[in-house]
Amino acid sequence: MKPSFAIVGCGRVGKALGKHLQAEGYRLAGISTQHMESAGEAARAVGTENFTVYSWEITRNADIVFITTPDGVIADVCAQIAQHNGFKNGAVVLHCSGAHPSTILSSAQGSGATVGSMHPLQSFSAEAAGNTFKGIVISVEGDPKAVSTAHQIASDLGADCLTIKTDNKVLYHAAAVVACNYLVTLQDAAFKLMEEAGISKKDVFSVLYPLISGTLSNIEKVGTVKALTGPIARGDTETITRHINGIREKRPEILNLYMTLGLYTIGLARTCETISDSKAEELSKLLKQEK
Ligand SMILES: NC(=O)c1ccc[n+]([C@@H]2O[C@H](COP(=O)([O-])OP(=O)(O)OC[C@H]3O[C@@H](n4cnc5c(N)ncnc54)[C@H](OP(=O)(O)O)[C@@H]3O)[C@@H](O)[C@H]2O)c1
């Protein structure tokens, strides 16, 4: 028989876990949120009649407790449950934050629970349909028993598991933010420049999409350094100068980003040896000029 589980903080990630773990035979002991109204709504979404704003009422008998509240309150919520004797001896307590280590759950260890973190490398939105865990990577760390439980959960959800070091979580999470959130930021800047070039807002995505997906495919095949093309890889200072002038005139708020990314890109071009040291110097001077 699969273990029972409780979800404390049942928003985007909590609901996804609630639905898909039940589909895999895990028994949902109940859910809790901060407000009664959202608890009722979340309970309907995951299909349980056990909901509360007093977390310890639904965690007390659960084999696994997920604390899927916003990052800033995970430690306090865990301590509050521990104070109310809300963890059963031998329970596994997991949070899903990418930035924080499992040690923020240490208050649960006093009740004989083991603790871990289980971070799905996925962007969960309220509208997400289907099993959003399938095929993704879930990174885990923590006490050995918690890590082994998290491995089993990841495998049951159809995800691959990556074990990371507790101390390395900050840089791991920074990498995920750059890869996901800043990709969105980058595309937003590209879309705005495309609109300034006269392409209608509704068309910018389809115009740029083949370029974006082709670039991702090149990175997959040959890695970032060899995938680099464009004016910096060619050492084309004249084109870069024209870009700087054009952006300064029409979209000055993007210039800082363009120049900072350009400076980083010079390093890639040097690693690939497509430009000389003197060309790198020239480009660097151009991209460090006053904005
Ligand atoms: N969203 C993502 O794409 C994503 C991806 C990977 C990992 N994560 C991680 O997953 C965790 C949850 O994120 P989320 O996006 O699912 O959050 P969310 O949608 O904002 O949901 C947070 C839930 O926590 C509840 N809550 C807030 N404060 C609480 C408290 N003091 N006590 C009990 N419940 C409380 C909220 O209840 P009310 O609605 O009543 O306030 C809500 O149900 C975070 O650690 C996050 O870093 C998120």
Coordinates of C-alpha atoms and ligand atoms in Angstrom, one line a residue:
M1 CA 0.0 0.0 0.0
K2 CA 1.3 3.5 -0.9
P3 CA 1.9 5.9 2.0
S4 CA -0.6 8.6 3.1
F5 CA 0.3 12.3 2.6
A6 CA -0.9 15.7 3.7
I7 CA -0.4 19.0 1.9
V8 CA 0.2 22.1 3.9
G9 CA -0.1 25.1 1.6
C10 CA -2.2 23.9 -1.3
G11 CA -1.5 26.4 -4.1
R12 CA -0.1 25.6 -7.6
V13 CA 2.5 23.0 -6.5
G14 CA 0.4 21.6 -3.7
K15 CA -2.6 21.0 -6.0
A16 CA -0.5 19.4 -8.6
L17 CA 1.1 17.0 -6.0
G18 CA -2.4 16.3 -4.5
K19 CA -3.9 15.3 -7.8
H20 CA -1.1 13.3 -9.3
L21 CA 0.0 11.4 -6.2
Q22 CA -3.5 10.3 -5.6
A23 CA -3.6 9.1 -9.3
E24 CA -0.5 7.0 -8.4
G25 CA -2.3 5.4 -5.3
Y26 CA -0.9 7.6 -2.5
R27 CA -3.7 8.3 0.1
L28 CA -4.5 12.0 0.7
A29 CA -5.0 12.6 4.4
G30 CA -6.0 16.2 3.8
I31 CA -4.9 19.7 2.8
S32 CA -4.5 23.0 4.6
T33 CA -4.0 26.6 3.5
Q34 CA -3.9 30.0 5.2
H35 CA -7.5 31.0 4.5
M36 CA -10.6 28.8 4.8
E37 CA -12.0 29.9 1.5
S38 CA -8.9 28.9 -0.4
A39 CA -8.8 25.6 1.6
G40 CA -12.3 24.7 0.4
E41 CA -11.4 25.7 -3.2
A42 CA -8.1 23.6 -3.1
A43 CA -9.9 20.7 -1.5
R44 CA -12.4 20.6 -4.4
A45 CA -9.6 20.9 -6.9
V46 CA -7.7 17.9 -5.5
G47 CA -10.8 15.9 -4.5
T48 CA -10.7 15.6 -0.7
E49 CA -13.2 16.5 2.0
N50 CA -10.5 17.0 4.6
F51 CA -9.4 20.6 4.7
T52 CA -8.5 23.1 7.4
V53 CA -6.5 26.1 8.3
Y54 CA -5.0 24.3 11.3
S55 CA -2.3 22.3 9.5
W56 CA -1.5 19.9 12.4
E57 CA -5.1 18.5 12.2
I58 CA -4.3 16.9 8.8
T59 CA -0.6 16.2 9.2
R60 CA -0.8 14.2 12.4
N61 CA -1.5 10.8 10.8
A62 CA 0.3 11.4 7.5
D63 CA 3.3 9.3 6.5
I64 CA 4.5 12.2 4.3
V65 CA 3.9 15.9 4.9
F66 CA 4.5 18.4 2.0
I67 CA 5.0 22.0 3.1
T68 CA 4.2 23.8 -0.1
T69 CA 3.6 27.3 1.3
P70 CA 5.6 30.3 -0.1
D71 CA 9.3 29.9 0.8
G72 CA 9.3 32.7 3.4
V73 CA 7.0 30.9 5.8
I74 CA 8.0 27.2 5.4
A75 CA 10.2 27.2 8.6
D76 CA 7.5 28.9 10.7
V77 CA 4.7 26.7 9.4
C78 CA 6.9 23.6 10.2
A79 CA 7.7 24.9 13.7
Q80 CA 4.0 25.6 14.3
I81 CA 3.0 22.0 13.3
A82 CA 5.8 20.6 15.6
Q83 CA 4.6 22.7 18.5
H84 CA 1.2 21.1 18.1
N85 CA 2.7 17.6 18.0
G86 CA 1.5 17.5 14.4
F87 CA 4.2 15.1 13.0
K88 CA 4.0 11.4 13.7
N89 CA 7.1 9.5 14.6
G90 CA 8.8 8.3 11.4
A91 CA 7.0 10.8 9.1
V92 CA 8.9 12.3 6.2
V93 CA 8.5 16.1 5.9
L94 CA 9.4 17.6 2.5
H95 CA 9.3 21.1 1.1
C96 CA 9.5 22.0 -2.6
S97 CA 11.6 25.2 -2.5
G98 CA 14.5 25.4 -4.9
A99 CA 16.3 28.1 -2.9
H100 CA 16.1 26.8 0.6
P101 CA 17.8 23.7 2.1
S102 CA 16.0 20.9 3.9
T103 CA 17.5 22.2 7.2
I104 CA 14.8 24.8 7.5
L105 CA 12.6 21.9 8.5
S106 CA 14.8 21.0 11.5
S107 CA 12.0 21.6 14.0
A108 CA 10.2 18.5 12.6
Q109 CA 13.2 16.3 13.5
G110 CA 12.5 16.7 17.2
S111 CA 9.2 14.8 16.7
G112 CA 11.1 11.9 15.1
A113 CA 10.4 12.9 11.5
T114 CA 13.0 13.0 8.8
V115 CA 13.3 16.0 6.5
G116 CA 14.2 16.7 2.9
S117 CA 13.6 19.0 0.0
M118 CA 12.2 18.0 -3.3
H119 CA 12.3 20.7 -6.0
P120 CA 10.5 20.2 -9.3
L121 CA 12.3 21.9 -12.1
Q122 CA 9.1 23.0 -13.6
S123 CA 7.0 26.2 -13.8
F124 CA 3.6 25.5 -12.4
S125 CA 0.8 27.8 -13.3
A126 CA -2.8 27.8 -12.1
E127 CA -4.0 26.7 -15.5
A128 CA -1.5 23.8 -16.0
A129 CA -3.3 20.6 -17.2
G130 CA -2.1 17.0 -17.4
N131 CA 0.8 15.5 -15.3
T132 CA 3.2 18.5 -15.1
F133 CA 5.8 16.3 -13.3
K134 CA 6.1 13.8 -16.2
G135 CA 9.5 13.9 -17.8
I136 CA 10.9 16.7 -15.7
V137 CA 13.8 16.6 -13.2
I138 CA 13.1 16.8 -9.5
S139 CA 16.1 17.7 -7.3
V140 CA 16.3 16.2 -3.8
E141 CA 18.5 16.5 -0.7
G142 CA 18.1 15.9 3.0
D143 CA 18.1 13.0 5.5
P144 CA 18.7 9.6 3.9
K145 CA 15.1 8.3 4.6
A146 CA 13.6 11.5 3.2
V147 CA 15.8 11.4 0.1
S148 CA 14.8 7.8 -0.6
T149 CA 11.1 8.6 -0.1
A150 CA 11.5 11.7 -2.4
H151 CA 13.2 9.4 -5.1
Q152 CA 10.3 7.0 -5.0
I153 CA 7.8 9.9 -5.3
A154 CA 9.6 11.4 -8.2
S155 CA 9.7 8.0 -9.9
D156 CA 6.0 7.4 -9.3
L157 CA 5.2 10.9 -10.8
G158 CA 7.2 10.0 -13.9
A159 CA 10.1 12.4 -13.2
D160 CA 13.8 11.9 -13.1
C161 CA 15.5 12.4 -9.8
L162 CA 18.7 14.4 -9.2
T163 CA 20.4 14.3 -5.8
I164 CA 22.1 17.6 -5.0
K165 CA 24.3 18.8 -2.1
T166 CA 22.4 20.7 0.6
D167 CA 25.1 23.5 0.6
N168 CA 24.8 23.9 -3.2
K169 CA 21.1 24.7 -3.4
V170 CA 21.6 28.5 -3.7
L171 CA 23.6 28.3 -6.9
Y172 CA 21.4 25.5 -8.2
H173 CA 18.4 27.7 -7.8
A174 CA 20.1 30.7 -9.3
A175 CA 20.8 28.5 -12.4
A176 CA 17.1 27.6 -12.6
V177 CA 16.1 31.3 -12.3
V178 CA 18.5 32.3 -15.1
A179 CA 17.3 29.4 -17.3
C180 CA 13.6 30.0 -16.8
N181 CA 12.7 33.4 -15.5
Y182 CA 15.4 35.3 -17.3
L183 CA 14.6 33.5 -20.5
V184 CA 11.1 35.1 -20.2
T185 CA 12.8 38.5 -19.6
L186 CA 15.1 38.1 -22.5
Q187 CA 12.2 37.2 -24.8
D188 CA 10.2 40.2 -23.6
A189 CA 13.1 42.5 -24.6
A190 CA 13.5 40.8 -28.0
F191 CA 9.7 41.1 -28.6
K192 CA 9.8 44.8 -27.8
L193 CA 12.7 45.5 -30.2
M194 CA 10.8 43.5 -32.9
E195 CA 7.7 45.6 -32.3
E196 CA 9.9 48.8 -32.7
A197 CA 11.0 47.3 -36.0
G198 CA 7.3 47.4 -37.1
I199 CA 6.3 43.8 -36.6
S200 CA 2.9 43.6 -35.0
K201 CA 2.6 42.4 -31.4
K202 CA 0.5 39.4 -32.4
D203 CA 3.2 38.2 -34.8
V204 CA 6.4 38.7 -32.8
F205 CA 6.3 35.2 -31.2
S206 CA 5.8 33.3 -34.4
V207 CA 8.4 35.4 -36.2
L208 CA 11.0 34.7 -33.5
Y209 CA 10.0 31.2 -32.5
P210 CA 11.9 29.2 -35.2
L211 CA 15.1 31.2 -34.3
I212 CA 14.6 30.5 -30.5
S213 CA 13.9 26.8 -30.9
G214 CA 16.7 26.4 -33.5
T215 CA 19.1 27.9 -31.0
L216 CA 18.0 25.6 -28.2
S217 CA 18.4 22.7 -30.5
N218 CA 22.0 23.8 -31.4
I219 CA 22.8 24.2 -27.7
E220 CA 21.5 20.6 -27.1
K221 CA 23.7 19.3 -30.0
V222 CA 27.0 21.3 -29.5
G223 CA 26.8 23.2 -26.2
T224 CA 26.6 26.9 -25.5
V225 CA 30.1 27.9 -26.7
K226 CA 29.8 26.4 -30.2
A227 CA 26.2 27.4 -30.6
L228 CA 27.1 31.1 -30.5
T229 CA 26.7 32.9 -33.8
G230 CA 26.0 36.6 -34.6
P231 CA 28.0 39.9 -34.6
I232 CA 30.0 39.3 -31.4
A233 CA 31.1 35.9 -32.5
R234 CA 32.2 37.5 -35.8
G235 CA 33.8 40.5 -34.1
D236 CA 31.5 42.9 -36.1
T237 CA 32.0 46.2 -34.1
E238 CA 30.1 48.2 -36.7
T239 CA 26.9 46.2 -36.3
I240 CA 27.1 46.4 -32.5
T241 CA 27.6 50.2 -32.7
R242 CA 24.5 50.5 -34.9
H243 CA 22.5 48.3 -32.4
I244 CA 23.6 50.4 -29.5
N245 CA 22.5 53.6 -31.3
G246 CA 19.2 52.2 -32.4
I247 CA 18.3 50.8 -29.0
R248 CA 19.4 54.0 -27.2
E249 CA 17.0 56.0 -29.5
K250 CA 13.9 53.7 -29.4
R251 CA 14.2 51.5 -26.3
P252 CA 16.7 53.0 -23.9
E253 CA 15.5 50.8 -21.0
I254 CA 16.8 47.8 -22.9
L255 CA 20.3 49.2 -23.5
N256 CA 21.8 48.2 -20.1
L257 CA 20.7 44.6 -20.6
Y258 CA 22.0 44.5 -24.2
M259 CA 25.4 45.8 -23.2
T260 CA 25.7 43.5 -20.1
L261 CA 24.8 40.4 -22.1
G262 CA 27.1 41.5 -24.9
L263 CA 30.0 41.7 -22.4
Y264 CA 29.3 38.2 -21.2
T265 CA 29.0 37.0 -24.8
I266 CA 32.5 38.3 -25.6
G267 CA 33.8 35.7 -23.1
L268 CA 32.0 33.0 -25.0
A269 CA 33.5 34.2 -28.3
R270 CA 37.0 34.2 -26.8
T271 CA 36.5 30.6 -25.5
C272 CA 35.5 29.5 -28.9
E273 CA 38.4 31.5 -30.4
T274 CA 36.2 33.1 -33.1
I275 CA 37.6 36.6 -32.1
S276 CA 41.2 37.7 -31.2
D277 CA 42.1 39.3 -27.9
S278 CA 42.4 42.7 -29.5
K279 CA 38.9 42.4 -31.1
A280 CA 37.6 41.3 -27.7
E281 CA 39.1 44.5 -26.2
E282 CA 37.6 46.7 -28.9
L283 CA 34.1 45.1 -28.4
S284 CA 34.5 45.4 -24.6
K285 CA 35.2 49.1 -24.8
L286 CA 32.2 49.6 -27.0
L287 CA 29.9 47.8 -24.7
K288 CA 31.2 49.5 -21.5
Q289 CA 30.6 53.0 -22.9
E290 CA 28.3 55.3 -21.0
K291 CA 24.7 54.3 -21.5
Ligands
LIG1 N1 5.0 27.7 -8.8 C1 6.0 27.1 -9.3 O1 6.2 27.2 -10.5 C2 7.0 26.4 -8.4 C3 8.0 25.6 -9.0 C4 8.9 24.9 -8.2 C5 8.8 25.0 -6.8 N2 7.9 25.8 -6.2 C6 7.9 25.9 -4.8 O2 6.7 25.3 -4.3 C7 6.3 26.0 -3.1 C8 4.8 26.5 -3.3 O3 4.8 27.4 -4.4 P1 3.4 27.7 -5.1 O4 3.8 28.5 -6.3 O5 2.6 26.5 -5.2 O6 2.7 28.7 -4.1 P2 1.2 29.3 -4.1 O7 0.6 28.9 -5.4 O8 1.4 30.8 -3.9 O9 0.5 28.6 -2.9 C9 0.9 28.8 -1.6 C10 -0.1 28.1 -0.7 O10 0.4 28.3 0.6 C11 -0.7 28.7 1.5 N3 -0.1 29.5 2.6 C12 0.5 30.7 2.6 N4 0.9 31.0 3.8 C13 0.5 30.0 4.6 C14 0.6 29.7 6.0 N5 1.2 30.6 6.8 N6 0.1 28.6 6.5 C15 -0.5 27.6 5.7 N7 -0.6 27.8 4.3 C16 -0.1 29.0 3.8 C17 -1.6 29.5 0.6 O11 -2.9 29.6 1.2 P3 -3.8 30.9 0.9 O12 -4.2 30.8 -0.6 O13 -5.0 30.7 1.8 O14 -3.0 32.1 1.2 C18 -1.5 28.7 -0.7 O15 -2.4 27.6 -0.6 C19 7.3 27.1 -2.8 O16 8.3 26.6 -2.0 C20 7.9 27.3 -4.2 O17 9.2 27.8 -4.1 C21 7.0 26.5 -7.0

